[in-house]
GROMACS .gro file of C-alpha atoms in nm:
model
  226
    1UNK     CA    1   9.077  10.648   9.685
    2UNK     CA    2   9.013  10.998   9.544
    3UNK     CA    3   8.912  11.072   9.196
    4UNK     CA    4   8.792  11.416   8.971
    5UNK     CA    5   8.507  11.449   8.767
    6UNK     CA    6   8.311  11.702   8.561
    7UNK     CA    7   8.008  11.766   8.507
    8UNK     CA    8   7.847  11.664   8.143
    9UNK     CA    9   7.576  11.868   7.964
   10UNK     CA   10   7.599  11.747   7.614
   11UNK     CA   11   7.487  11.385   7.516
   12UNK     CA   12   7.441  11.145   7.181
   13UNK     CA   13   7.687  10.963   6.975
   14UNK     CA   14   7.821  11.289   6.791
   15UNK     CA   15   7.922  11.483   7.152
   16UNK     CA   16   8.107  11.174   7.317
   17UNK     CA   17   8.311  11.124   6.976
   18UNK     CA   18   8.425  11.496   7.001
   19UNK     CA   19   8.448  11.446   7.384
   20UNK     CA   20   8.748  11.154   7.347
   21UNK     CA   21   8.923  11.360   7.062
   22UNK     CA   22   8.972  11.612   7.329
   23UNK     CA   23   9.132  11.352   7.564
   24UNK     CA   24   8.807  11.297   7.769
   25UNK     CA   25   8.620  11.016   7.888
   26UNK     CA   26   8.216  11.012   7.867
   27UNK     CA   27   8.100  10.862   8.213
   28UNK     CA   28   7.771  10.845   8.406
   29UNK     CA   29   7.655  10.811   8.816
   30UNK     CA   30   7.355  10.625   8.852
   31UNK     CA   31   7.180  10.504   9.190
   32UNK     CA   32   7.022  10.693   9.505
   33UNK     CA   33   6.881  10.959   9.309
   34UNK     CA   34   6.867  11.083   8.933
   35UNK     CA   35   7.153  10.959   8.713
   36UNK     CA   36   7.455  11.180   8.628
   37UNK     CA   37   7.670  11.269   8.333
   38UNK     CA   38   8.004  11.338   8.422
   39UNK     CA   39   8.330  11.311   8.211
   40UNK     CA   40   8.683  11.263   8.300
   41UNK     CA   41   9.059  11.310   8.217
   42UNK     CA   42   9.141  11.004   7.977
   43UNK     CA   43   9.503  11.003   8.058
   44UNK     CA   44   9.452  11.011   8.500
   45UNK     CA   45   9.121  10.750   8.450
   46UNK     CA   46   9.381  10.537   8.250
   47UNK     CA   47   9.637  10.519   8.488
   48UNK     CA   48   9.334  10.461   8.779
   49UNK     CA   49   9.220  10.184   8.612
   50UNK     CA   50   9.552  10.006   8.689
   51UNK     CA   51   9.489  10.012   9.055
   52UNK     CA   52   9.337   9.711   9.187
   53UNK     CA   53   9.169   9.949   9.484
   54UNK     CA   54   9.022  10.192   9.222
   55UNK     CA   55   8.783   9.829   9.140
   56UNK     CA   56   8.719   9.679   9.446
   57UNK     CA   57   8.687   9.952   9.708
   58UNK     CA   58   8.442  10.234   9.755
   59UNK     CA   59   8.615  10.552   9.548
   60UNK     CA   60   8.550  10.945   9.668
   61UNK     CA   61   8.444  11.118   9.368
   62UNK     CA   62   8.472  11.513   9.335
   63UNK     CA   63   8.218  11.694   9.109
   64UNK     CA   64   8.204  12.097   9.130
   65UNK     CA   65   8.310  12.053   9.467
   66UNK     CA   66   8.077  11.782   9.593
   67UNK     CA   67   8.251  11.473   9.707
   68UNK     CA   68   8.034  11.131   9.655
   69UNK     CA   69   8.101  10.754   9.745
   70UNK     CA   70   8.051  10.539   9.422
   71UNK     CA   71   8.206  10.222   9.314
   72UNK     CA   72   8.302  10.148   8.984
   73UNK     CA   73   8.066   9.954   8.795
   74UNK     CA   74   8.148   9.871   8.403
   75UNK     CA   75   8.413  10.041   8.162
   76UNK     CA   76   8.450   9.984   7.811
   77UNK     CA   77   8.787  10.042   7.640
   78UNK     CA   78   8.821  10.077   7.204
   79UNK     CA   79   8.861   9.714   7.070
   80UNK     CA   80   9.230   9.766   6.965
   81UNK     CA   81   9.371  10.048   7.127
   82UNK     CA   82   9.429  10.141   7.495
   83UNK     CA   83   9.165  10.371   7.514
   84UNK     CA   84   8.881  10.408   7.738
   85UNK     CA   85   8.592  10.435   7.594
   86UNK     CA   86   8.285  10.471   7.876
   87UNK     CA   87   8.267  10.440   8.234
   88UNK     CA   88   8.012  10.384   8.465
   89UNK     CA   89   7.995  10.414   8.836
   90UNK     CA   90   7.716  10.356   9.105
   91UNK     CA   91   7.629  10.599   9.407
   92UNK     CA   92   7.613  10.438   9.750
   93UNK     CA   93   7.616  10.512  10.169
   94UNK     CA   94   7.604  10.385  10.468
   95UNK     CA   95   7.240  10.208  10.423
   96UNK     CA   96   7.370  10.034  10.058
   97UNK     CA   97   7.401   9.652  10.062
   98UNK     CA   98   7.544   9.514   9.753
   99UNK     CA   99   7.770   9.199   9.581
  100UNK     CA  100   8.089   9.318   9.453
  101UNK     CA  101   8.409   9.088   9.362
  102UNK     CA  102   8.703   9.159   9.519
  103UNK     CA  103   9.067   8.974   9.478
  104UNK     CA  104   9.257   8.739   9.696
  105UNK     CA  105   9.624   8.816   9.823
  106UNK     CA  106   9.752   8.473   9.935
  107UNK     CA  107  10.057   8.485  10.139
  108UNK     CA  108  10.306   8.232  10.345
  109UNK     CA  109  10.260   7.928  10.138
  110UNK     CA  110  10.682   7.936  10.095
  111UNK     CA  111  10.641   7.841  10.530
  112UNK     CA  112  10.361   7.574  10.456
  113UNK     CA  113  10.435   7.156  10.552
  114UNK     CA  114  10.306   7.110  10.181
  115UNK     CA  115  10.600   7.372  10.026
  116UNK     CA  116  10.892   7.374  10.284
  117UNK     CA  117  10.870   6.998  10.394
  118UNK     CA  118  10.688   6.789  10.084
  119UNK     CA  119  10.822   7.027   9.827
  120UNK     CA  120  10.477   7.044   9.662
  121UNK     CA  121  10.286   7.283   9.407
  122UNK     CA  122  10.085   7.516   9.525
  123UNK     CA  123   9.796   7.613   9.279
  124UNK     CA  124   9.551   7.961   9.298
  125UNK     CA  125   9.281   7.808   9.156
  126UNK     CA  126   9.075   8.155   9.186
  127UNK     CA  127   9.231   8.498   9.226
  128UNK     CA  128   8.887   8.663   9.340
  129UNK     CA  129   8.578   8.569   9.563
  130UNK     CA  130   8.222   8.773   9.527
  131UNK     CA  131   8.115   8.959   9.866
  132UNK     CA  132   7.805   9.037   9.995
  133UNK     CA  133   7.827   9.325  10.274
  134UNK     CA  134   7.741   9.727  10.323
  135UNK     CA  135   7.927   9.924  10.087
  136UNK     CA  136   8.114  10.119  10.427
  137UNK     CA  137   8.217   9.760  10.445
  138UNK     CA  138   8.310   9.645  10.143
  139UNK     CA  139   8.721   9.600  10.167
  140UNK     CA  140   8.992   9.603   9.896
  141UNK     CA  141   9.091   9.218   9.909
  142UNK     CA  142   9.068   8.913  10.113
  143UNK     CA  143   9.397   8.815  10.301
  144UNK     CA  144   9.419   8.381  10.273
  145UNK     CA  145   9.713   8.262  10.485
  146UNK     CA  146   9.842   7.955  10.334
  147UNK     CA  147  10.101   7.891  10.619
  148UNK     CA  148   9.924   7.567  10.722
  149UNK     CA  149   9.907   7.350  10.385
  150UNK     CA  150   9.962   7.024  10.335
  151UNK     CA  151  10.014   6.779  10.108
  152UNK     CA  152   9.684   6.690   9.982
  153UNK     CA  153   9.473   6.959  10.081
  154UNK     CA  154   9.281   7.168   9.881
  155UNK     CA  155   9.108   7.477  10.044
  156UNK     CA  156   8.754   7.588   9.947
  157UNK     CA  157   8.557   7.923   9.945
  158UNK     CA  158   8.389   7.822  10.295
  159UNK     CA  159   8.751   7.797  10.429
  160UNK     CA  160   8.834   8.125  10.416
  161UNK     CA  161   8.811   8.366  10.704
  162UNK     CA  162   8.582   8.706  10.632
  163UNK     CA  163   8.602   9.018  10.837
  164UNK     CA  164   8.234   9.079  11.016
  165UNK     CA  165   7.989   9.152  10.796
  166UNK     CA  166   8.115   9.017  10.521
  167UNK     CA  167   7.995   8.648  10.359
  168UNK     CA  168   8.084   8.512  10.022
  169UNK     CA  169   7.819   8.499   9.759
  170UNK     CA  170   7.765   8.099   9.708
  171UNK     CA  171   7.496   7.986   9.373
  172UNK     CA  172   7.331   7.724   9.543
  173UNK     CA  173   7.524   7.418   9.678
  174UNK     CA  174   7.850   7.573   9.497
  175UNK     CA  175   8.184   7.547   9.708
  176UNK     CA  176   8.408   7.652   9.438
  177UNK     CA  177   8.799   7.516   9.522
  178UNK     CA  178   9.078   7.859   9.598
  179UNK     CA  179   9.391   7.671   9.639
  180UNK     CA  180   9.480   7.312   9.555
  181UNK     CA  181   9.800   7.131   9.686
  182UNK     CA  182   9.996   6.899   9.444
  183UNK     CA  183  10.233   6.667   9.454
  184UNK     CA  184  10.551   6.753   9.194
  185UNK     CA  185  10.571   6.525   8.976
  186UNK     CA  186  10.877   6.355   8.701
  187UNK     CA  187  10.890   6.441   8.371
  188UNK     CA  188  10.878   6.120   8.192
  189UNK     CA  189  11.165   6.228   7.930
  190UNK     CA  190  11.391   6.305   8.203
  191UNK     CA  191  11.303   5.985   8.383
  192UNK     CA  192  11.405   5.778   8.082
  193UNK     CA  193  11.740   6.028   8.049
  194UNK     CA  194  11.829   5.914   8.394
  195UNK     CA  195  11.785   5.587   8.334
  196UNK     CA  196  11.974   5.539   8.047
  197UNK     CA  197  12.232   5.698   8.196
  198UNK     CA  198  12.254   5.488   8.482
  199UNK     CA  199  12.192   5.175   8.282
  200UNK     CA  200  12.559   5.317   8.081
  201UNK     CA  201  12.709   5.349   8.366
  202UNK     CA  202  12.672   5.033   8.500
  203UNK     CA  203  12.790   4.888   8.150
  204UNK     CA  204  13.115   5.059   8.124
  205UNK     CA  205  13.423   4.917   8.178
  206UNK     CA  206  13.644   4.953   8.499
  207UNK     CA  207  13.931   5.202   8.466
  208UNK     CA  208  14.291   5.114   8.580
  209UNK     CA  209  14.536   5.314   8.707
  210UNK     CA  210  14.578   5.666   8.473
  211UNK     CA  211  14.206   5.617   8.392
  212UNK     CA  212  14.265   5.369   8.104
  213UNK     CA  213  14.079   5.122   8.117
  214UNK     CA  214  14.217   4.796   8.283
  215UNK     CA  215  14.356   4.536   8.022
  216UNK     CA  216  14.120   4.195   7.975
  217UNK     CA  217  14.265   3.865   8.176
  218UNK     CA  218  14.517   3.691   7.963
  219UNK     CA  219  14.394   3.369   7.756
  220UNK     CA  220  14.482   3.053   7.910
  221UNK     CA  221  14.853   2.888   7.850
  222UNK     CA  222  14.847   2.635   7.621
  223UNK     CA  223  14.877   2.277   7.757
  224UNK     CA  224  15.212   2.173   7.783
  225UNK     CA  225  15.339   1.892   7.484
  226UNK     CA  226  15.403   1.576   7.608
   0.00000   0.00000   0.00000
């Protein structure tokens, strides 16, 4: 993913306030070499932003005609408003090995035993894994097929398959839970609805013929006088 920057010459507090009143963003490029102030179009780095690729892959940044890999690093945007506010990226190549988070697309769990067969809940416990890898490397999400679920199972982050050269960051011991299968389960109101409903059922009275309801037995003649 391409993006355009300019160069930055004037710093402080004063210069980056009259820099966003002019619809630009104050940014710097730091790593492999000495850091860079650049600034950007608010309105296009707004709109970037929005793109999961423009966070989790390696971005192709122009300055005065000199293209650079970087990867976005931190942004800050105005408490209230949707502004941006600062941006930061980092420089890399071929040789740079770094951690980066990058989110999950699950797919097929509609196909799974747990979904199509037990009718079960299928819940994304986490939406993004951290990577270790090179930054040529480094890819824009991790596919999880879900196809094989079942009722019961719960997949961790050593269950899912990496590309080569890729390996989840794990703190320690730590096998954080992805996906968890559940089984549905009966509201307690509606269980009671259904059973009083039943329970009426059973209690009302048999209908006759025209759906009135049939007349009680009659009472027993009188004994006869002697």
């Amino acid at each position: 993913m391409k993006f355009t920057a300019y160069e930055r010459s004037l710093q402080g507090t004063g210069a980056s306030r009259r820099l966003r009143l002019s619809g630009k963003v104050p940014g710097i490029v730091y790593g492999a070499g000495e850091p860079q102030m650049i600034e950007l179009d608010h309105n296009a780095l707004y709109f970037a932003l929005k793109k999961e690729a423009f966070h989790s892959s390696v971005l192709e940044m122009d300055v005065a005609g000199k293209t650079a890999q970087v990867l976005l690093r931190d942004f800050q945007m105005h408490p209230w408003k949707q502004i941006v506010q600062h941006i930061d990226f980092q420089r890399v190549d071929a040789t740079t090995r770094l951690r980066k988070k990058v989110p999950l697309h699950f797919s097929n769990e509609e196909n799974s035993p747990a979904v199509k067969t037990d009718k079960c809940l299928v819940n994304h416990v986490a939406t993004i894994v951290e990577v270790e890898c090179l930054a040529t490397a480094l890819p824009e999400f991790i596919s999880v097929d879900l196809g094989d679920l079942v009722k019961g199972q719960s997949l961790h982050v050593s269950d899912l398959k990496f590309p080569a050269g890729i390996k989840a960051v794990r703190h320690g011991t730590q096998n954080p839970v992805v996906v968890s299968v559940v089984e549905p389960r009966v509201d307690a109101v509606d269980a009671a609805a259904e059973a009083a409903a039943a329970e009426a059922a059973a209690a009302a009275p048999a209908k006759g013929k025209g759906g009135k309801a049939a007349p009680a037995k009659a009472a027993a003649a009188p004994a006869a006088k002697k």
